[in-house]
PDB file of C-alpha atoms in Angstrom:
ATOM      1  CA  MET A1022      20.345   8.686  10.008  1.00 66.00           C
ATOM      2  CA  SER A1023      19.482  11.676   7.842  1.00 87.00           C
ATOM      3  CA  PRO A1024      15.812  12.068   6.884  1.00 93.00           C
ATOM      4  CA  ILE A1025      14.702   9.862   3.999  1.00 94.00           C
ATOM      5  CA  ARG A1026      14.081  12.173   1.037  1.00 96.00           C
ATOM      6  CA  VAL A1027      10.784  11.456  -0.684  1.00 97.00           C
ATOM      7  CA  LEU A1028       9.463  12.305  -4.130  1.00 97.00           C
ATOM      8  CA  VAL A1029       5.662  12.192  -4.444  1.00 97.00           C
ATOM      9  CA  VAL A1030       4.531  11.316  -7.990  1.00 97.00           C
ATOM     10  CA  GLU A1031       0.796  11.836  -8.401  1.00 97.00           C
ATOM     11  CA  ASP A1032      -1.135  13.698 -11.088  1.00 95.00           C
ATOM     12  CA  GLU A1033      -4.204  14.517  -8.950  1.00 95.00           C
ATOM     13  CA  GLU A1034      -3.410  17.710  -7.050  1.00 94.00           C
ATOM     14  CA  LEU A1035      -5.491  16.979  -3.942  1.00 94.00           C
ATOM     15  CA  ILE A1036      -4.203  13.406  -3.659  1.00 94.00           C
ATOM     16  CA  ALA A1037      -0.604  14.553  -4.150  1.00 96.00           C
ATOM     17  CA  GLU A1038      -1.027  17.050  -1.330  1.00 95.00           C
ATOM     18  CA  ALA A1039      -2.560  14.362   0.900  1.00 94.00           C
ATOM     19  CA  HIS A1040       0.415  12.067   0.237  1.00 96.00           C
ATOM     20  CA  ARG A1041       2.807  14.909   1.012  1.00 96.00           C
ATOM     21  CA  VAL A1042       1.058  15.648   4.303  1.00 95.00           C
ATOM     22  CA  TYR A1043       0.918  11.946   5.232  1.00 95.00           C
ATOM     23  CA  THR A1044       4.632  11.551   4.513  1.00 96.00           C
ATOM     24  CA  GLU A1045       5.654  14.483   6.652  1.00 94.00           C
ATOM     25  CA  ARG A1046       3.584  13.158   9.551  1.00 93.00           C
ATOM     26  CA  VAL A1047       5.941  10.156   9.734  1.00 92.00           C
ATOM     27  CA  PRO A1048       9.153  10.940  11.650  1.00 91.00           C
ATOM     28  CA  GLY A1049      12.340  10.524   9.633  1.00 92.00           C
ATOM     29  CA  PHE A1050      10.881  11.438   6.231  1.00 96.00           C
ATOM     30  CA  ARG A1051      11.116  14.677   4.249  1.00 96.00           C
ATOM     31  CA  VAL A1052       9.349  15.461   0.978  1.00 96.00           C
ATOM     32  CA  VAL A1053      11.803  17.029  -1.473  1.00 95.00           C
ATOM     33  CA  GLY A1054       9.456  17.284  -4.423  1.00 95.00           C
ATOM     34  CA  VAL A1055       6.049  16.621  -5.938  1.00 96.00           C
ATOM     35  CA  ALA A1056       5.820  15.557  -9.595  1.00 97.00           C
ATOM     36  CA  ARG A1057       2.569  15.537 -11.553  1.00 96.00           C
ATOM     37  CA  THR A1058       3.882  13.716 -14.640  1.00 97.00           C
ATOM     38  CA  ALA A1059       6.381  10.983 -15.479  1.00 96.00           C
ATOM     39  CA  ARG A1060       8.614  13.555 -17.175  1.00 95.00           C
ATOM     40  CA  GLU A1061       8.729  15.694 -14.032  1.00 96.00           C
ATOM     41  CA  ALA A1062       9.423  12.606 -11.938  1.00 96.00           C
ATOM     42  CA  MET A1063      12.384  11.501 -14.023  1.00 94.00           C
ATOM     43  CA  ALA A1064      13.806  15.027 -14.019  1.00 93.00           C
ATOM     44  CA  ALA A1065      13.536  15.117 -10.222  1.00 94.00           C
ATOM     45  CA  LEU A1066      15.306  11.767  -9.947  1.00 93.00           C
ATOM     46  CA  ARG A1067      18.339  13.229 -11.698  1.00 90.00           C
ATOM     47  CA  ARG A1068      18.900  15.724  -8.873  1.00 86.00           C
ATOM     48  CA  THR A1069      21.897  15.373  -6.602  1.00 81.00           C
ATOM     49  CA  GLY A1070      22.953  16.707  -3.227  1.00 82.00           C
ATOM     50  CA  ASP A1071      20.388  17.548  -0.566  1.00 78.00           C
ATOM     51  CA  ASP A1072      17.558  17.358  -3.102  1.00 80.00           C
ATOM     52  CA  ALA A1073      18.419  13.826  -4.238  1.00 92.00           C
ATOM     53  CA  VAL A1074      15.644  11.259  -3.807  1.00 95.00           C
ATOM     54  CA  ASP A1075      15.772   8.153  -1.593  1.00 95.00           C
ATOM     55  CA  LEU A1076      12.159   6.991  -1.941  1.00 96.00           C
ATOM     56  CA  VAL A1077       9.553   7.487  -4.669  1.00 97.00           C
ATOM     57  CA  LEU A1078       5.820   7.333  -3.922  1.00 97.00           C
ATOM     58  CA  LEU A1079       4.696   6.429  -7.425  1.00 97.00           C
ATOM     59  CA  ASP A1080       1.197   6.519  -8.866  1.00 96.00           C
ATOM     60  CA  PHE A1081       0.907   4.335 -11.965  1.00 95.00           C
ATOM     61  CA  ASN A1082      -1.796   6.212 -13.860  1.00 93.00           C
ATOM     62  CA  LEU A1083       0.153   9.261 -14.989  1.00 96.00           C
ATOM     63  CA  PRO A1084      -0.979  11.443 -17.915  1.00 95.00           C
ATOM     64  CA  ASP A1085       2.133  11.063 -20.075  1.00 95.00           C
ATOM     65  CA  LEU A1086       3.574   7.629 -19.214  1.00 95.00           C
ATOM     66  CA  HIS A1087       2.567   4.628 -17.155  1.00 95.00           C
ATOM     67  CA  GLY A1088       4.271   4.261 -13.797  1.00 95.00           C
ATOM     68  CA  LEU A1089       5.789   0.921 -14.814  1.00 95.00           C
ATOM     69  CA  GLU A1090       7.597   2.705 -17.639  1.00 95.00           C
ATOM     70  CA  VAL A1091       8.988   5.125 -15.085  1.00 95.00           C
ATOM     71  CA  CYS A1092      10.265   2.139 -13.090  1.00 96.00           C
ATOM     72  CA  ARG A1093      11.911   0.663 -16.203  1.00 95.00           C
ATOM     73  CA  ALA A1094      13.598   3.952 -17.033  1.00 94.00           C
ATOM     74  CA  VAL A1095      14.834   4.381 -13.462  1.00 94.00           C
ATOM     75  CA  ARG A1096      16.322   0.884 -13.327  1.00 94.00           C
ATOM     76  CA  ALA A1097      17.791   1.186 -16.831  1.00 93.00           C
ATOM     77  CA  ALA A1098      19.618   4.285 -15.628  1.00 91.00           C
ATOM     78  CA  GLY A1099      21.184   2.218 -12.842  1.00 92.00           C
ATOM     79  CA  SER A1100      19.281   3.856  -9.993  1.00 92.00           C
ATOM     80  CA  THR A1101      18.550   1.794  -6.875  1.00 89.00           C
ATOM     81  CA  VAL A1102      16.095   4.314  -5.421  1.00 94.00           C
ATOM     82  CA  ASP A1103      13.321   2.685  -3.376  1.00 94.00           C
ATOM     83  CA  ILE A1104       9.910   2.756  -5.059  1.00 96.00           C
ATOM     84  CA  LEU A1105       6.580   2.496  -3.264  1.00 95.00           C
ATOM     85  CA  ALA A1106       3.692   2.090  -5.694  1.00 95.00           C
ATOM     86  CA  VAL A1107       0.647   4.014  -4.467  1.00 94.00           C
ATOM     87  CA  THR A1108      -2.038   3.091  -6.959  1.00 90.00           C
ATOM     88  CA  SER A1109      -5.537   1.788  -7.597  1.00 88.00           C
ATOM     89  CA  ALA A1110      -4.216  -0.715 -10.189  1.00 85.00           C
ATOM     90  CA  ARG A1111      -5.284  -4.202  -9.076  1.00 85.00           C
ATOM     91  CA  ASP A1112      -4.217  -6.259 -12.103  1.00 88.00           C
ATOM     92  CA  LEU A1113      -2.047  -9.176 -10.981  1.00 88.00           C
ATOM     93  CA  ALA A1114       0.150  -8.969 -14.080  1.00 91.00           C
ATOM     94  CA  MET A1115       0.898  -5.368 -13.151  1.00 91.00           C
ATOM     95  CA  VAL A1116       1.772  -6.392  -9.597  1.00 90.00           C
ATOM     96  CA  ARG A1117       4.195  -9.040 -10.930  1.00 92.00           C
ATOM     97  CA  ALA A1118       5.783  -6.517 -13.285  1.00 93.00           C
ATOM     98  CA  ALA A1119       6.165  -4.039 -10.428  1.00 92.00           C
ATOM     99  CA  VAL A1120       7.947  -6.624  -8.289  1.00 91.00           C
ATOM    100  CA  ALA A1121      10.242  -7.537 -11.201  1.00 93.00           C
ATOM    101  CA  LEU A1122      11.159  -3.852 -11.567  1.00 93.00           C
ATOM    102  CA  GLY A1123      12.182  -3.511  -7.934  1.00 90.00           C
ATOM    103  CA  VAL A1124       9.062  -1.944  -6.434  1.00 93.00           C
ATOM    104  CA  THR A1125       9.524  -2.545  -2.709  1.00 87.00           C
ATOM    105  CA  HIS A1126       5.900  -1.984  -1.639  1.00 88.00           C
ATOM    106  CA  TYR A1127       2.545  -1.877  -3.398  1.00 90.00           C
ATOM    107  CA  LEU A1128      -0.128   0.131  -1.578  1.00 91.00           C
ATOM    108  CA  LEU A1129      -3.659   0.079  -2.979  1.00 89.00           C
ATOM    109  CA  LYS A1130      -5.839   3.160  -2.931  1.00 88.00           C
ATOM    110  CA  PRO A1131      -7.794   3.952  -0.864  1.00 84.00           C
ATOM    111  CA  PHE A1132      -5.768   3.272   2.264  1.00 86.00           C
ATOM    112  CA  THR A1133      -5.582   4.396   5.863  1.00 85.00           C
ATOM    113  CA  PHE A1134      -2.829   6.521   7.339  1.00 88.00           C
ATOM    114  CA  ALA A1135      -1.888   3.533   9.524  1.00 84.00           C
ATOM    115  CA  ALA A1136      -1.234   1.381   6.443  1.00 86.00           C
ATOM    116  CA  PHE A1137       0.735   4.189   4.793  1.00 91.00           C
ATOM    117  CA  ARG A1138       2.832   4.774   7.895  1.00 89.00           C
ATOM    118  CA  ASP A1139       3.543   1.045   8.214  1.00 86.00           C
ATOM    119  CA  ARG A1140       5.025   0.933   4.690  1.00 89.00           C
ATOM    120  CA  LEU A1141       7.200   3.979   5.295  1.00 92.00           C
ATOM    121  CA  GLU A1142       8.439   2.672   8.619  1.00 86.00           C
ATOM    122  CA  ARG A1143       9.387  -0.638   6.988  1.00 86.00           C
ATOM    123  CA  CYS A1144      11.325   1.261   4.343  1.00 87.00           C
ATOM    124  CA  ALA A1145      13.167   3.198   7.060  1.00 87.00           C
ATOM    125  CA  THR A1146      14.026   0.038   9.007  1.00 83.00           C
ATOM    126  CA  TYR A1147      15.304  -1.659   5.861  1.00 82.00           C
ATOM    127  CA  ARG A1148      17.512   1.312   5.033  1.00 84.00           C
ATOM    128  CA  ARG A1149      18.990   1.233   8.537  1.00 80.00           C
ATOM    129  CA  GLN A1150      19.681  -2.504   8.231  1.00 77.00           C
ATOM    130  CA  THR A1151      21.513  -2.064   4.926  1.00 78.00           C
ATOM    131  CA  SER A1152      23.228   1.280   5.468  1.00 76.00           C
ATOM    132  CA  ALA A1153      26.419  -0.123   6.993  1.00 67.00           C
ATOM    133  CA  GLY A1154      27.393  -2.063   3.881  1.00 69.00           C
ATOM    134  CA  GLY A1155      29.803  -4.987   4.184  1.00 70.00           C
ATOM    135  CA  LEU A1156      28.718  -8.634   4.295  1.00 73.00           C
ATOM    136  CA  VAL A1157      25.933 -10.520   6.032  1.00 67.00           C
ATOM    137  CA  THR A1158      27.176 -13.224   8.381  1.00 61.00           C
ATOM    138  CA  ALA A1159      24.184 -15.581   8.384  1.00 64.00           C
ATOM    139  CA  GLN A1160      21.001 -16.484   6.510  1.00 72.00           C
ATOM    140  CA  HIS A1161      18.753 -15.111   9.263  1.00 63.00           C
ATOM    141  CA  GLU A1162      20.111 -11.602   8.617  1.00 69.00           C
ATOM    142  CA  VAL A1163      18.984 -11.779   5.001  1.00 74.00           C
ATOM    143  CA  ASP A1164      15.640 -13.247   6.072  1.00 70.00           C
ATOM    144  CA  ARG A1165      15.160 -10.380   8.538  1.00 70.00           C
ATOM    145  CA  MET A1166      15.761  -7.781   5.820  1.00 74.00           C
ATOM    146  CA  PHE A1167      13.224  -9.362   3.467  1.00 74.00           C
ATOM    147  CA  ALA A1168      10.727  -9.696   6.308  1.00 71.00           C
ATOM    148  CA  THR A1169      11.217  -6.022   7.133  1.00 72.00           C
ATOM    149  CA  LEU A1170      10.277  -5.026   3.599  1.00 73.00           C
ATOM    150  CA  HIS A1171       7.448  -7.428   2.952  1.00 67.00           C
ATOM    151  CA  GLY A1172       6.459  -9.023   6.238  1.00 60.00           C
ATOM    152  CA  THR A1173       3.410 -11.265   6.303  1.00 50.00           C
ATOM    153  CA  PRO A1174      -0.264 -10.372   6.456  1.00 47.00           C
ATOM    154  CA  ALA A1175      -0.378 -11.653  10.034  1.00 44.00           C
ATOM    155  CA  ASP A1176       2.215  -9.086  11.077  1.00 50.00           C
ATOM    156  CA  THR A1177      -0.199  -6.192  10.760  1.00 61.00           C
ATOM    157  CA  LEU A1178      -3.540  -7.844  11.596  1.00 72.00           C
ATOM    158  CA  PRO A1179      -5.274  -6.954  14.855  1.00 80.00           C
ATOM    159  CA  LYS A1180      -5.166  -9.538  17.618  1.00 82.00           C
ATOM    160  CA  GLY A1181      -7.647 -12.346  17.004  1.00 87.00           C
ATOM    161  CA  LEU A1182      -7.677 -12.063  13.192  1.00 88.00           C
ATOM    162  CA  GLY A1183      -5.873 -14.609  11.035  1.00 85.00           C
ATOM    163  CA  ALA A1184      -4.378 -14.142   7.565  1.00 78.00           C
ATOM    164  CA  GLN A1185      -5.855 -17.334   6.077  1.00 82.00           C
ATOM    165  CA  THR A1186      -9.339 -16.515   7.350  1.00 90.00           C
ATOM    166  CA  LEU A1187      -9.020 -12.965   6.051  1.00 87.00           C
ATOM    167  CA  ASP A1188      -8.110 -14.328   2.606  1.00 82.00           C
ATOM    168  CA  ALA A1189     -11.126 -16.669   2.724  1.00 89.00           C
ATOM    169  CA  VAL A1190     -13.476 -13.788   3.572  1.00 92.00           C
ATOM    170  CA  LEU A1191     -12.064 -11.682   0.728  1.00 86.00           C
ATOM    171  CA  ALA A1192     -12.346 -14.580  -1.730  1.00 87.00           C
ATOM    172  CA  ALA A1193     -15.968 -15.194  -0.737  1.00 91.00           C
ATOM    173  CA  LEU A1194     -16.794 -11.519  -1.129  1.00 90.00           C
ATOM    174  CA  ARG A1195     -15.121 -11.247  -4.531  1.00 85.00           C
ATOM    175  CA  GLY A1196     -17.009 -14.330  -5.701  1.00 86.00           C
ATOM    176  CA  ARG A1197     -20.321 -12.577  -5.113  1.00 87.00           C
ATOM    177  CA  PRO A1198     -20.115  -8.894  -4.156  1.00 85.00           C
ATOM    178  CA  GLY A1199     -22.865  -7.399  -2.040  1.00 91.00           C
ATOM    179  CA  GLN A1200     -23.144  -9.889   0.815  1.00 93.00           C
ATOM    180  CA  SER A1201     -24.049  -9.514   4.464  1.00 94.00           C
ATOM    181  CA  ALA A1202     -21.957 -10.756   7.377  1.00 95.00           C
ATOM    182  CA  SER A1203     -24.380 -13.673   7.797  1.00 94.00           C
ATOM    183  CA  GLU A1204     -24.000 -14.663   4.144  1.00 94.00           C
ATOM    184  CA  ILE A1205     -20.210 -14.432   4.271  1.00 95.00           C
ATOM    185  CA  GLY A1206     -20.250 -16.469   7.478  1.00 95.00           C
ATOM    186  CA  ALA A1207     -22.305 -19.189   5.808  1.00 95.00           C
ATOM    187  CA  ARG A1208     -19.940 -19.304   2.826  1.00 94.00           C
ATOM    188  CA  THR A1209     -16.782 -19.482   4.947  1.00 95.00           C
ATOM    189  CA  GLY A1210     -17.966 -21.497   7.960  1.00 95.00           C
ATOM    190  CA  LEU A1211     -17.642 -18.522  10.326  1.00 96.00           C
ATOM    191  CA  SER A1212     -20.184 -17.178  12.760  1.00 96.00           C
ATOM    192  CA  ARG A1213     -21.942 -13.958  11.775  1.00 94.00           C
ATOM    193  CA  VAL A1214     -20.104 -12.071  14.538  1.00 95.00           C
ATOM    194  CA  THR A1215     -16.686 -13.354  13.442  1.00 95.00           C
ATOM    195  CA  ALA A1216     -17.384 -12.667   9.766  1.00 95.00           C
ATOM    196  CA  ARG A1217     -18.486  -9.143  10.682  1.00 94.00           C
ATOM    197  CA  ARG A1218     -15.173  -8.533  12.555  1.00 94.00           C
ATOM    198  CA  TYR A1219     -13.196  -9.428   9.435  1.00 93.00           C
ATOM    199  CA  LEU A1220     -15.476  -7.401   7.163  1.00 94.00           C
ATOM    200  CA  GLU A1221     -15.273  -4.333   9.389  1.00 92.00           C
ATOM    201  CA  TYR A1222     -11.477  -4.644   9.467  1.00 88.00           C
ATOM    202  CA  LEU A1223     -11.498  -4.688   5.660  1.00 86.00           C
ATOM    203  CA  VAL A1224     -13.721  -1.597   5.674  1.00 86.00           C
ATOM    204  CA  ASP A1225     -11.329   0.170   8.056  1.00 81.00           C
ATOM    205  CA  THR A1226      -8.353  -0.621   5.800  1.00 74.00           C
ATOM    206  CA  GLY A1227     -10.130   0.604   2.652  1.00 71.00           C
ATOM    207  CA  ARG A1228     -10.449  -2.732   0.856  1.00 76.00           C
ATOM    208  CA  VAL A1229     -14.194  -3.124   1.345  1.00 86.00           C
ATOM    209  CA  VAL A1230     -17.121  -0.700   1.482  1.00 88.00           C
ATOM    210  CA  ARG A1231     -20.372  -1.165   3.370  1.00 89.00           C
ATOM    211  CA  ASN A1232     -23.843  -0.030   2.278  1.00 89.00           C
ATOM    212  CA  PRO A1233     -27.353  -0.486   3.649  1.00 87.00           C
ATOM    213  CA  ARG A1234     -29.428  -3.146   1.929  1.00 80.00           C
ATOM    214  CA  TYR A1235     -33.047  -2.092   1.518  1.00 75.00           C
ATOM    215  CA  GLY A1236     -36.045  -4.115   0.404  1.00 66.00           C
ATOM    216  CA  THR A1237     -36.318  -6.394   3.443  1.00 63.00           C
ATOM    217  CA  PRO A1238     -38.761  -5.972   6.343  1.00 65.00           C
ATOM    218  CA  GLY A1239     -37.520  -4.109   9.412  1.00 62.00           C
ATOM    219  CA  ARG A1240     -34.145  -2.503   9.891  1.00 69.00           C
ATOM    220  CA  PRO A1241     -31.975  -2.331   6.714  1.00 71.00           C
ATOM    221  CA  GLU A1242     -29.249  -4.966   6.643  1.00 84.00           C
ATOM    222  CA  VAL A1243     -25.630  -3.996   5.922  1.00 91.00           C
ATOM    223  CA  GLU A1244     -23.941  -5.508   2.893  1.00 93.00           C
ATOM    224  CA  TYR A1245     -20.275  -5.422   1.907  1.00 93.00           C
ATOM    225  CA  ARG A1246     -18.551  -5.011  -1.452  1.00 89.00           C
ATOM    226  CA  PRO A1247     -14.891  -4.886  -2.554  1.00 83.00           C
ATOM    227  CA  ALA A1248     -13.705  -1.272  -2.830  1.00 71.00           C
TER     228      ALA A1248
END
């Protein structure tokens, strides 16, 4: 297949450049433009030919229009371009609205290159699965396409980590930010070592930050907070 043509939409110059560099590190993708405003993004989406856009990396907090409004305008114009939201917006109502407007992936800032690459590779696989056109012959083909786009949390977890336990650790941490691995373990029924494995995974994926906790005798203890 031809390279997937990507439009980066991000108003922060350094972040936009980082997204451009990340994208071009993934084989099969080519950045055809960088837009700093919603107006620039919508103008770029009207291009045709080699500069046409297949995938939009869309920040929601743009200076002239919210990213969801860009999605509405794109869909109202009849475009089926793939949209990957790359945003710090964590409001559940916004996530639901994004899904309703055809956003195929929702990637929270900050994120690792591994997480970014995973989303792009899923987009590429989905495009290959649907590029032939025609009809599907069985339900499992449709299921495979949806799984390619969205997958399950367990699909990308390291060996030995479970999705339900990960959710429980996150819920415990959000209930009272600033807890140690021992405290999270006590709240979730996990050992300190197991709780620490999940917390360090969340740190590595950008969803949790760790800081030293002072004020106790001896070596400072590490505590964790949602990013």
